[in-house]
CSV table of C-alpha atoms and ligand atoms in Angstrom, one decimal:
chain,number,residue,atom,x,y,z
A,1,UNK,CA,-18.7,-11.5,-10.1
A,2,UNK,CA,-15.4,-10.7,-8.3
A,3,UNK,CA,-14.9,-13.4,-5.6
A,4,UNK,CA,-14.1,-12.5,-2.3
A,5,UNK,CA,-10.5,-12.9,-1.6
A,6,UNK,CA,-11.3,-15.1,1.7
A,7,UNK,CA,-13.2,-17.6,-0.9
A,8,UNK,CA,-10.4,-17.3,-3.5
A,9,UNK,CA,-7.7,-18.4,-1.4
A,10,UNK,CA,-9.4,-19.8,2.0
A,11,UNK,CA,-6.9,-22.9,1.8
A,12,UNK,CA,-3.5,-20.6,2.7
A,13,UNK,CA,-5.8,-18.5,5.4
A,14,UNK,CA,-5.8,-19.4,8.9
A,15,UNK,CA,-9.1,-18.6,9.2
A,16,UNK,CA,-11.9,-20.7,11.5
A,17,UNK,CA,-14.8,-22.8,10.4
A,18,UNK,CA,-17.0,-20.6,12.1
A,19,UNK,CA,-16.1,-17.2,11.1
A,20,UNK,CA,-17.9,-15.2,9.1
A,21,UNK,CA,-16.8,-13.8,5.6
A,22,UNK,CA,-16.5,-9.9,6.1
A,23,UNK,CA,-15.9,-8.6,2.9
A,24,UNK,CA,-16.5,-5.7,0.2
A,25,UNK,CA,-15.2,-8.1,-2.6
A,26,UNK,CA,-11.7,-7.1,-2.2
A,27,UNK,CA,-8.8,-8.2,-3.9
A,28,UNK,CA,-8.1,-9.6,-7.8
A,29,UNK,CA,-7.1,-6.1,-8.6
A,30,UNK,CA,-5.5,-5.1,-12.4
A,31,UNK,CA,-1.9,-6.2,-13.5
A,32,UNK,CA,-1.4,-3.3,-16.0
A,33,UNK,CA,1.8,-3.7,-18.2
A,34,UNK,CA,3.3,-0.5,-18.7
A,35,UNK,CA,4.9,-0.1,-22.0
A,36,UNK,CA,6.6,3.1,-21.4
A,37,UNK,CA,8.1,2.4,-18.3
A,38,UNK,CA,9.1,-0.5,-19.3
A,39,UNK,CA,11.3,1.1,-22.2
A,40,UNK,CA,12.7,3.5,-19.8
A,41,UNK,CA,13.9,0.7,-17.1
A,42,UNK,CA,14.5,-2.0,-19.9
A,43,UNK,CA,12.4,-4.9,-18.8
A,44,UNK,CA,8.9,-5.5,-18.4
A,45,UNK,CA,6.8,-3.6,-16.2
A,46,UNK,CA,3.4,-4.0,-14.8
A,47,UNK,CA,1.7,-2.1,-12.6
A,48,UNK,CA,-0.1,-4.1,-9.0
A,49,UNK,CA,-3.2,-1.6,-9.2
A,50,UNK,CA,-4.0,-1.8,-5.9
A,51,UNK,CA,-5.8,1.6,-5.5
A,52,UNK,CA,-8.5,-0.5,-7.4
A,53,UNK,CA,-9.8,-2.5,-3.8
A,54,UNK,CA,-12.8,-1.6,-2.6
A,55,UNK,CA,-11.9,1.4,-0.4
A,56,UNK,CA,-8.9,2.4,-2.5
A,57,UNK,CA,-5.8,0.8,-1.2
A,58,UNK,CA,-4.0,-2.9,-0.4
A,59,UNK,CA,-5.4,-2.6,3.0
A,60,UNK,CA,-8.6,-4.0,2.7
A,61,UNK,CA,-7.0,-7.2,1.5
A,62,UNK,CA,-5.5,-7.6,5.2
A,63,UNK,CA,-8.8,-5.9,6.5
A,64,UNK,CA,-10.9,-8.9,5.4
A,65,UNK,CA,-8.8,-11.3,7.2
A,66,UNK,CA,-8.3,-9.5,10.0
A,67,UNK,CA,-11.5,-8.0,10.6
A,68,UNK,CA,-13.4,-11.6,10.1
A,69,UNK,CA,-11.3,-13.5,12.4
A,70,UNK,CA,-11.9,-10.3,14.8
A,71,UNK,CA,-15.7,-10.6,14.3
A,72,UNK,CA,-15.7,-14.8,14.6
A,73,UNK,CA,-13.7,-14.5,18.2
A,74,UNK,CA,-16.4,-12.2,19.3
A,75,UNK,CA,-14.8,-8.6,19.3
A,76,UNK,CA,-17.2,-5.8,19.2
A,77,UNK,CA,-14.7,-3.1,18.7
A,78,UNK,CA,-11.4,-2.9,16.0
A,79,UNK,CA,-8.8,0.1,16.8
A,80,UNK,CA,-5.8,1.3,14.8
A,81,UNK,CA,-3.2,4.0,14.3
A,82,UNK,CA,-3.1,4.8,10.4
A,83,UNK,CA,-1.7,7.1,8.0
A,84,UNK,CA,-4.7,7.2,5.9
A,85,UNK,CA,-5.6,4.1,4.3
A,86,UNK,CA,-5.6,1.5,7.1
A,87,UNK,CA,-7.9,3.7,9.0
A,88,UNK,CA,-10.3,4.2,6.1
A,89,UNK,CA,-10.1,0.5,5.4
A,90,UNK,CA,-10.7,-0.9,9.3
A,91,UNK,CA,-13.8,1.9,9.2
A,92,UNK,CA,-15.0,0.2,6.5
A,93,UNK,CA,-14.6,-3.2,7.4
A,94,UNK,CA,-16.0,-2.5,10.6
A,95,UNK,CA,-19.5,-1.2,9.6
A,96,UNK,CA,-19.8,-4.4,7.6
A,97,UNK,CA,-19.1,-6.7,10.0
A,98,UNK,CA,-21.2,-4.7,13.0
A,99,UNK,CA,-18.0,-3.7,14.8
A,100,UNK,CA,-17.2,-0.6,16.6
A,101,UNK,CA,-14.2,1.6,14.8
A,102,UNK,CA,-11.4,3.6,16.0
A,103,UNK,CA,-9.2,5.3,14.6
A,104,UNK,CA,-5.9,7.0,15.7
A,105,UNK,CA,-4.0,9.9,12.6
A,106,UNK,CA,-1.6,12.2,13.2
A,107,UNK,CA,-3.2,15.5,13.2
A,108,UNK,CA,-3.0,17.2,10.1
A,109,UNK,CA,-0.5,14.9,8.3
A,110,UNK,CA,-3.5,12.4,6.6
A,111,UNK,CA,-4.6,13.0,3.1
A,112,UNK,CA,-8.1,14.1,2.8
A,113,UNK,CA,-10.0,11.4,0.9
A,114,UNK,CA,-8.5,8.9,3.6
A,115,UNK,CA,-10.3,11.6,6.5
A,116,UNK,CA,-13.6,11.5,4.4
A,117,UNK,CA,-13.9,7.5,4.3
A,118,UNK,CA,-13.2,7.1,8.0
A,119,UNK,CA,-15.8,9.7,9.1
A,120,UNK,CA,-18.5,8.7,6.4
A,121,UNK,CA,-18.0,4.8,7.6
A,122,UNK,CA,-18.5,6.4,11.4
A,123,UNK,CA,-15.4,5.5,13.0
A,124,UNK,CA,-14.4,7.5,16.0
A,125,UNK,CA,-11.4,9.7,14.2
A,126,UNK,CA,-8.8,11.1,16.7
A,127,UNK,CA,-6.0,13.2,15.6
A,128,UNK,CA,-3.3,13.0,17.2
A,129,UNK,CA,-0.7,15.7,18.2
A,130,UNK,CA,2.2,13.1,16.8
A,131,UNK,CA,3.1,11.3,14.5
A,132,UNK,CA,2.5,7.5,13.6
A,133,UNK,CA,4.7,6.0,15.7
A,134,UNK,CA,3.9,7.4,18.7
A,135,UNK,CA,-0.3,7.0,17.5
A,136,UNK,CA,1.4,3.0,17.2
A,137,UNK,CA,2.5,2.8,20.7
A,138,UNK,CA,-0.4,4.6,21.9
A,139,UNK,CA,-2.8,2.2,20.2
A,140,UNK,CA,-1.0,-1.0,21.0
A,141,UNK,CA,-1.2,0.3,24.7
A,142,UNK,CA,-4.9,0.6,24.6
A,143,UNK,CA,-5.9,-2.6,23.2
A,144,UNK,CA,-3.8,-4.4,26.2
A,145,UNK,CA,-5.9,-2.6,28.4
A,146,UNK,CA,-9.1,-2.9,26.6
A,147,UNK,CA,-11.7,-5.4,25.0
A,148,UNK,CA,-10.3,-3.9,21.6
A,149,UNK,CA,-8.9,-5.8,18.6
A,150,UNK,CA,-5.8,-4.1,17.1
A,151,UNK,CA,-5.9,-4.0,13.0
A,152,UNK,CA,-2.7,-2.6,12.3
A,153,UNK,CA,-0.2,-4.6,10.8
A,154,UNK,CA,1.3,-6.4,13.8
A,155,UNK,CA,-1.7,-8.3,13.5
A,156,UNK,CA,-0.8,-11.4,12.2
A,157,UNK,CA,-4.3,-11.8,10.1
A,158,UNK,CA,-3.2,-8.7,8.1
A,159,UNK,CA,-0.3,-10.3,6.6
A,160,UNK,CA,-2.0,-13.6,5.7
A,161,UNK,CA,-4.7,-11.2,3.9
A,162,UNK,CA,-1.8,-9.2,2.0
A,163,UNK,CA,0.0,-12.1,1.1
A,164,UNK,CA,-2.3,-12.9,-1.4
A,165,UNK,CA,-1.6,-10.3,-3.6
A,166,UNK,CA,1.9,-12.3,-4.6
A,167,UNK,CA,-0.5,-15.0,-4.9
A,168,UNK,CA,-2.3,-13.1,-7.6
A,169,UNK,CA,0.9,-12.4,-9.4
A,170,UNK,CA,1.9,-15.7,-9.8
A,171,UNK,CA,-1.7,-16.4,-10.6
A,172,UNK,CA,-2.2,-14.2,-13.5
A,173,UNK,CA,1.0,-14.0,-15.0
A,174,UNK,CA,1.8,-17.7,-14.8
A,175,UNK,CA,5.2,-17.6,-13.2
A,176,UNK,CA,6.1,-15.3,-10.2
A,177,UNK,CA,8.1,-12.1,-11.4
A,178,UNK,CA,11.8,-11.6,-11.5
A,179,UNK,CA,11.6,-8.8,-8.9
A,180,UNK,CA,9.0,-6.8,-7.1
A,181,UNK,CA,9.2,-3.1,-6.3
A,182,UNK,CA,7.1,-1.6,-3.2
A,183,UNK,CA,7.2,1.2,-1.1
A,184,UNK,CA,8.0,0.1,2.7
A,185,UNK,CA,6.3,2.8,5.1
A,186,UNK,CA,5.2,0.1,8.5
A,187,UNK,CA,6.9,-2.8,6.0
A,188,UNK,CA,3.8,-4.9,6.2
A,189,UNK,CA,3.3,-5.3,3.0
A,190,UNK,CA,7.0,-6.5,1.8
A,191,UNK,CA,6.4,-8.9,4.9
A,192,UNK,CA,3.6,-10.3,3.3
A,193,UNK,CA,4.3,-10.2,-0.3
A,194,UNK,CA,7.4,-12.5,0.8
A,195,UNK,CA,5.5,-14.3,2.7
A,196,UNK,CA,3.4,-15.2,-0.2
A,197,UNK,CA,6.5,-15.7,-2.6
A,198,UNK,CA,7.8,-17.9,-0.3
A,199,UNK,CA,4.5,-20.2,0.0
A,200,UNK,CA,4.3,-20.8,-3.2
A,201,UNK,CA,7.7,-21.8,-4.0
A,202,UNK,CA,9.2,-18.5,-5.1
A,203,UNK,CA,11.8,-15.4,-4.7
A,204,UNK,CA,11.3,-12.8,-6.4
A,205,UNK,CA,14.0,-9.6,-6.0
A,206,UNK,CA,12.4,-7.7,-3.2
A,207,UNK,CA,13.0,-3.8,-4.1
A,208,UNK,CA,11.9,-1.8,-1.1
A,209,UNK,CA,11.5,2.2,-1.6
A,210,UNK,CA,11.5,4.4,1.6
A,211,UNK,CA,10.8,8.6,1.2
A,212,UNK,CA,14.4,10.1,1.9
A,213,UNK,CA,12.9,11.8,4.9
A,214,UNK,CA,11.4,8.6,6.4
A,215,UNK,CA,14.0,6.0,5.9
A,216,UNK,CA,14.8,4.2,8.8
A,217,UNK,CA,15.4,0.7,6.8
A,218,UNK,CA,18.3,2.6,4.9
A,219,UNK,CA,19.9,4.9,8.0
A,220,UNK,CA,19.7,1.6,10.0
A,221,UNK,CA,18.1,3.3,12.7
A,222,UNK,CA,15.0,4.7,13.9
A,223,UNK,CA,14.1,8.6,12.6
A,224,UNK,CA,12.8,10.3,15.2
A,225,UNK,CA,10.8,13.1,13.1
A,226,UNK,CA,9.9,11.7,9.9
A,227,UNK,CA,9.1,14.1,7.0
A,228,UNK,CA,7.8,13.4,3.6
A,229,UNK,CA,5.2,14.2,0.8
A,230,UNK,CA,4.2,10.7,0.7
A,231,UNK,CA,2.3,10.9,3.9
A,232,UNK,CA,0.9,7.6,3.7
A,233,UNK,CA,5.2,6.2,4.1
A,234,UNK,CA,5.8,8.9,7.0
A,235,UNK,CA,6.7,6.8,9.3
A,236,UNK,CA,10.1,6.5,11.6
A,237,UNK,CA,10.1,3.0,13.2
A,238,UNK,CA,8.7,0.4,11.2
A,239,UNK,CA,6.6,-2.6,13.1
A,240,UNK,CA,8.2,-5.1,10.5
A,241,UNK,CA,11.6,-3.6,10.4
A,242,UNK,CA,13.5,-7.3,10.8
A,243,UNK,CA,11.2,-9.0,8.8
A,244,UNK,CA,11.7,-6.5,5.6
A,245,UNK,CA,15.3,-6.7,6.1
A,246,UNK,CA,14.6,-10.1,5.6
A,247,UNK,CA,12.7,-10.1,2.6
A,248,UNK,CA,15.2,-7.6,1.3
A,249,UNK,CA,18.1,-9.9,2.5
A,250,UNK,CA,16.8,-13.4,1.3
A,251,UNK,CA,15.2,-12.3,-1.9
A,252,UNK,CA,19.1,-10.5,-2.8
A,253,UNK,CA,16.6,-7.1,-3.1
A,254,UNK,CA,17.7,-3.9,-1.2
A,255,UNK,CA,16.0,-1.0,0.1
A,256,UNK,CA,17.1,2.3,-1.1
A,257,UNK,CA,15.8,5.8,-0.6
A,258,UNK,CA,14.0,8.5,-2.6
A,259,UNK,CA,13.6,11.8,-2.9
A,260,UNK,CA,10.4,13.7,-2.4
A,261,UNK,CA,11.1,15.4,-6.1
A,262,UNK,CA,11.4,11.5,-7.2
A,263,UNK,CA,8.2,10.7,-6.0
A,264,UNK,CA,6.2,13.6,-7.6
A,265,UNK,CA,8.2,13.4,-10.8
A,266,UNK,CA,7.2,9.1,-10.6
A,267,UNK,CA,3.8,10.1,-9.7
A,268,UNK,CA,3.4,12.6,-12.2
A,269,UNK,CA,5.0,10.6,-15.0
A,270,UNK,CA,2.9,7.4,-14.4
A,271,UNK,CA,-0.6,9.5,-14.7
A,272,UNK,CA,0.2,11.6,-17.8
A,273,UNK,CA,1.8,8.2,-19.7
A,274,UNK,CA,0.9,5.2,-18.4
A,275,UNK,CA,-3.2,6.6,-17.4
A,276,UNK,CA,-2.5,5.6,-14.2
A,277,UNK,CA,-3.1,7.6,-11.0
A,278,UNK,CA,-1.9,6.6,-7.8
A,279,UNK,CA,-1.3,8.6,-4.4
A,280,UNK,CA,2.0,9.9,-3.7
A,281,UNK,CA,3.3,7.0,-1.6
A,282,UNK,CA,2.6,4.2,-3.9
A,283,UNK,CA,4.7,6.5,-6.9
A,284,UNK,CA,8.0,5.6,-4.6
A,285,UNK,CA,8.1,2.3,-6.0
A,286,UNK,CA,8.2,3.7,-9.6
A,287,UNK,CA,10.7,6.3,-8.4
A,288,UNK,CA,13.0,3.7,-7.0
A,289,UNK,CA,13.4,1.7,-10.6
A,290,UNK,CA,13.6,4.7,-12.3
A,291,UNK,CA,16.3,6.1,-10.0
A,292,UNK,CA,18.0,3.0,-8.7
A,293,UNK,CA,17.8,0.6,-11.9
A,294,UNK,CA,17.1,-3.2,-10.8
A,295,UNK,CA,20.7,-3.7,-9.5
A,296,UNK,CA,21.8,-7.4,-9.1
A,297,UNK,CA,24.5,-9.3,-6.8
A,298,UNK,CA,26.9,-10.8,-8.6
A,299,UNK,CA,26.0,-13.7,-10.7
A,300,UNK,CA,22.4,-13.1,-10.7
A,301,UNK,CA,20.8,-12.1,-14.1
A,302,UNK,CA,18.9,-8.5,-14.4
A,303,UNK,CA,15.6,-9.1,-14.2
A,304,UNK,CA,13.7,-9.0,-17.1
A,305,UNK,CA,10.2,-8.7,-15.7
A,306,UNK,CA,9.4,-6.3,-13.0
A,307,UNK,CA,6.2,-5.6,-10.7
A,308,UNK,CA,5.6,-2.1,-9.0
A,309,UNK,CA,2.9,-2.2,-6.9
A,310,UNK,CA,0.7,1.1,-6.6
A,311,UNK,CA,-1.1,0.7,-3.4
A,312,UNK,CA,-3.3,3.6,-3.1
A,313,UNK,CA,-5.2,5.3,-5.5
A,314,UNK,CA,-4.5,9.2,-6.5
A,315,UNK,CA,-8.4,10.2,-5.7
A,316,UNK,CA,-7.1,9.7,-1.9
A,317,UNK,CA,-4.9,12.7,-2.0
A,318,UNK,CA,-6.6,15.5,-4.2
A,319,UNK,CA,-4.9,18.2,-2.4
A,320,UNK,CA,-1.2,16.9,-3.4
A,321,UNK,CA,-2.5,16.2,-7.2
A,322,UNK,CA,-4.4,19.7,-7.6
A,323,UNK,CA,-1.2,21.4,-5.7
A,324,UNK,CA,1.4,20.1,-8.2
A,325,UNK,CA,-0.4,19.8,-11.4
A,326,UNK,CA,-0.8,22.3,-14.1
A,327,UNK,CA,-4.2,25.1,-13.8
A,328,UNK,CA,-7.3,24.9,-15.3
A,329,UNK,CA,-7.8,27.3,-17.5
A,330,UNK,CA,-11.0,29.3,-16.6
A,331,UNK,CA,-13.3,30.1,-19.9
A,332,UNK,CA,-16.4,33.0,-20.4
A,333,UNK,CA,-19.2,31.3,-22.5
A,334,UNK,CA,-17.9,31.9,-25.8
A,335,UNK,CA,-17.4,29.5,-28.7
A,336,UNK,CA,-13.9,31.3,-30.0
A,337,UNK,CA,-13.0,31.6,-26.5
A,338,UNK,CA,-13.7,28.2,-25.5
A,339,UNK,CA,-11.5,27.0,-29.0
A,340,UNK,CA,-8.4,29.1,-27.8
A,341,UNK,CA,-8.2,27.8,-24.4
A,342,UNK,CA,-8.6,24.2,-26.2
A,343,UNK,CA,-6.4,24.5,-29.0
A,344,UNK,CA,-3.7,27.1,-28.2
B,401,F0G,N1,1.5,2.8,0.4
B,401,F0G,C1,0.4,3.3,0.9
B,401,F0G,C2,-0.6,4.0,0.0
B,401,F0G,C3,0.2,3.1,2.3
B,401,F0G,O1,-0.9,3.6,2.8
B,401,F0G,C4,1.1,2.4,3.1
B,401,F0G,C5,0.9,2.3,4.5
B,401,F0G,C6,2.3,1.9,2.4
B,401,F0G,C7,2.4,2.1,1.1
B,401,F0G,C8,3.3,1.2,3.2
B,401,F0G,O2,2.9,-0.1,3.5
B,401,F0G,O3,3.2,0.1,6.0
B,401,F0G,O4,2.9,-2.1,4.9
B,401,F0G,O5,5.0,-0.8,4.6
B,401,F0G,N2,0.0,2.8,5.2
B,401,F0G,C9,-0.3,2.5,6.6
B,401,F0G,C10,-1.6,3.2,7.0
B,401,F0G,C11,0.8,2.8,7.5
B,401,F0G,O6,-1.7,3.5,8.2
B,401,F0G,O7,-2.4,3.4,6.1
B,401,F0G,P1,3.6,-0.8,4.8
């Protein structure tokens, strides 16, 4: 039985004695290798499946933390601003632990599978007429006022849950990888995987992969109207900008830009040879290798073994996958038709 990841790694969580354990058994998610990617970066690739937590993405491994220190200090409500998946996750985490959800999207610009979860778990869903960032200020704004916690990643307990993920690397491989690719969209997550890294005695390259439209860690300055196909990563001022640089800085990684064309090739490329289907966003960090290479300061070696972590899984985001893949091929009920259409 999959532990849950509070009971896994309660020593390096600041959580309370008295708090209760809110959790859908999230966490100790599949380290794929990924023999063909591997061969085209030259060095060892596996694949952070993290579309494989309970409500599809890396955010429930925060949501656990957060939502169970929420629930032991007595909150009754939990509020974010979300692309998607932290919104599908807080809904979820909310219903367990008896909480009050709400969630803030920017109209229109959510993939639908991360819409379906947040309405089926009953969260109050508000779209926005914005974009993330100004849903972020709006929401930070609103749980000063009211009795609300915040769930987003400027809650601390969001990072300590998401740090455990470098936790699992080390874990399962035995050693902590020579670098670490991840897509950076709020840059929670590079927070806490260095966080992690660091805990445990380790400092892995940090490769951080922005969406060319959404890049503010690689302009160096906020973008006011971020576009991209990876809607999950649209996002203009990150929360955790300073502490990514730092990751990025300390761990002698970068962060570099792709294309929207890099991402769909990535995302397209890793379903059809590696049998692994993630959402757009998650594909940047398999663009970036691809694109960038695993460049090095001088007198560092190249890394030899590589993690790219897939944070959301594909099923989130039909409407990019069915809009960008090849047709179906419509059949009448007829043997000899049926063996053209298969075999052709
Ligand atoms: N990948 C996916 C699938 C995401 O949903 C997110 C962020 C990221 C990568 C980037 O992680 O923000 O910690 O740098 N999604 C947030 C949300 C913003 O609202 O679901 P980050």
């Amino acid at each position: 039985m999959p532990q849950p990841l509070i009971e896994r790694y309660r020593d390096s969580l600041p959580l309370e004695p008295g708090d209760p354990v809110v959790s859908l058994n999230e966490g100790s998610t599949p380290l794929v290798e990924a023999p063909r990617l591997s061969e085209r970066v030259g060095a060892r690739v596996w694949l952070k499946v993290e579309g494989a937590n309970p409500t599809g993405s890396f955010k429930d491994r925060g949501m656990t933390v957060a939502v169970s220190r929420a629930a032991g200090r007595g909150a009754k409500a939990v509020i974010c601003a979300s692309t998607g998946n932290t919104a599908a996750s807080a809904s979820a985490y909310a219903v367990r632990a008896g909480l009050r959800g709400a969630v803030i999207v920017p109209e229109g610009k959510i993939a639908i599978g991360k819409l379906a979860q947040s309405l089926m778990h009953g969260a109050r869903v508000v779209a926005l007429e914005g974009n993330f960032d100004d849903a972020l200020t709006i929401v930070r704004q609103l749980a000063e006022r009211n009795p609300i916690e915040l769930v987003n990643s400027v809650n601390p307990y969001r990072i300590e849950g998401q740090k455990t993920a470098a936790f699992e690397l080390i874990d399962e491989l035995g050693y902590a990888p020579d670098a670490l690719a991840i897509p950076v969209g709020n840059a929670g997550n590079v927070t806490a995987y260095w966080k992690g890294f660091q805990e445990r005695g380790t400092s892995p390259i940090c490769y951080g992969f922005q969406a060319a439209g959404s890049a503010p860690l690689v302009d160096g300055s906020p973008v006011a109207k971020p576009e991209t196909v990876a809607s999950a990563i649209r996002i203009g001022n990150p929360a955790r900008w300073e502490e990514a640089m730092n990751a990025f800085n300390s761990s002698r990684g970068r962060v570099a830009a792709v294309t929207d064309e890099q991402i769909l090739d990535a995302y397209h490329w890793l379903a059809s040879h590696e049998g692994v289907f993630c959402e757009p966003a998650s594909a940047a960090s398999v663009a970036g290798i691809l694109n960038h290479g695993l460049p090095t300061v001088e007198g560092m070696d190249k890394p030899e073994t590589v993690v790219c972590v897939l944070t959301g899984h594909g099923l989130k985001d039909p409407d990019t996958a069915l809009g960008t893949a090849p047709s179906v091929i419509n059949c009448q009920n007829d043997i000899g038709e049926v063996e053209a259409a298969v075999f052709n």
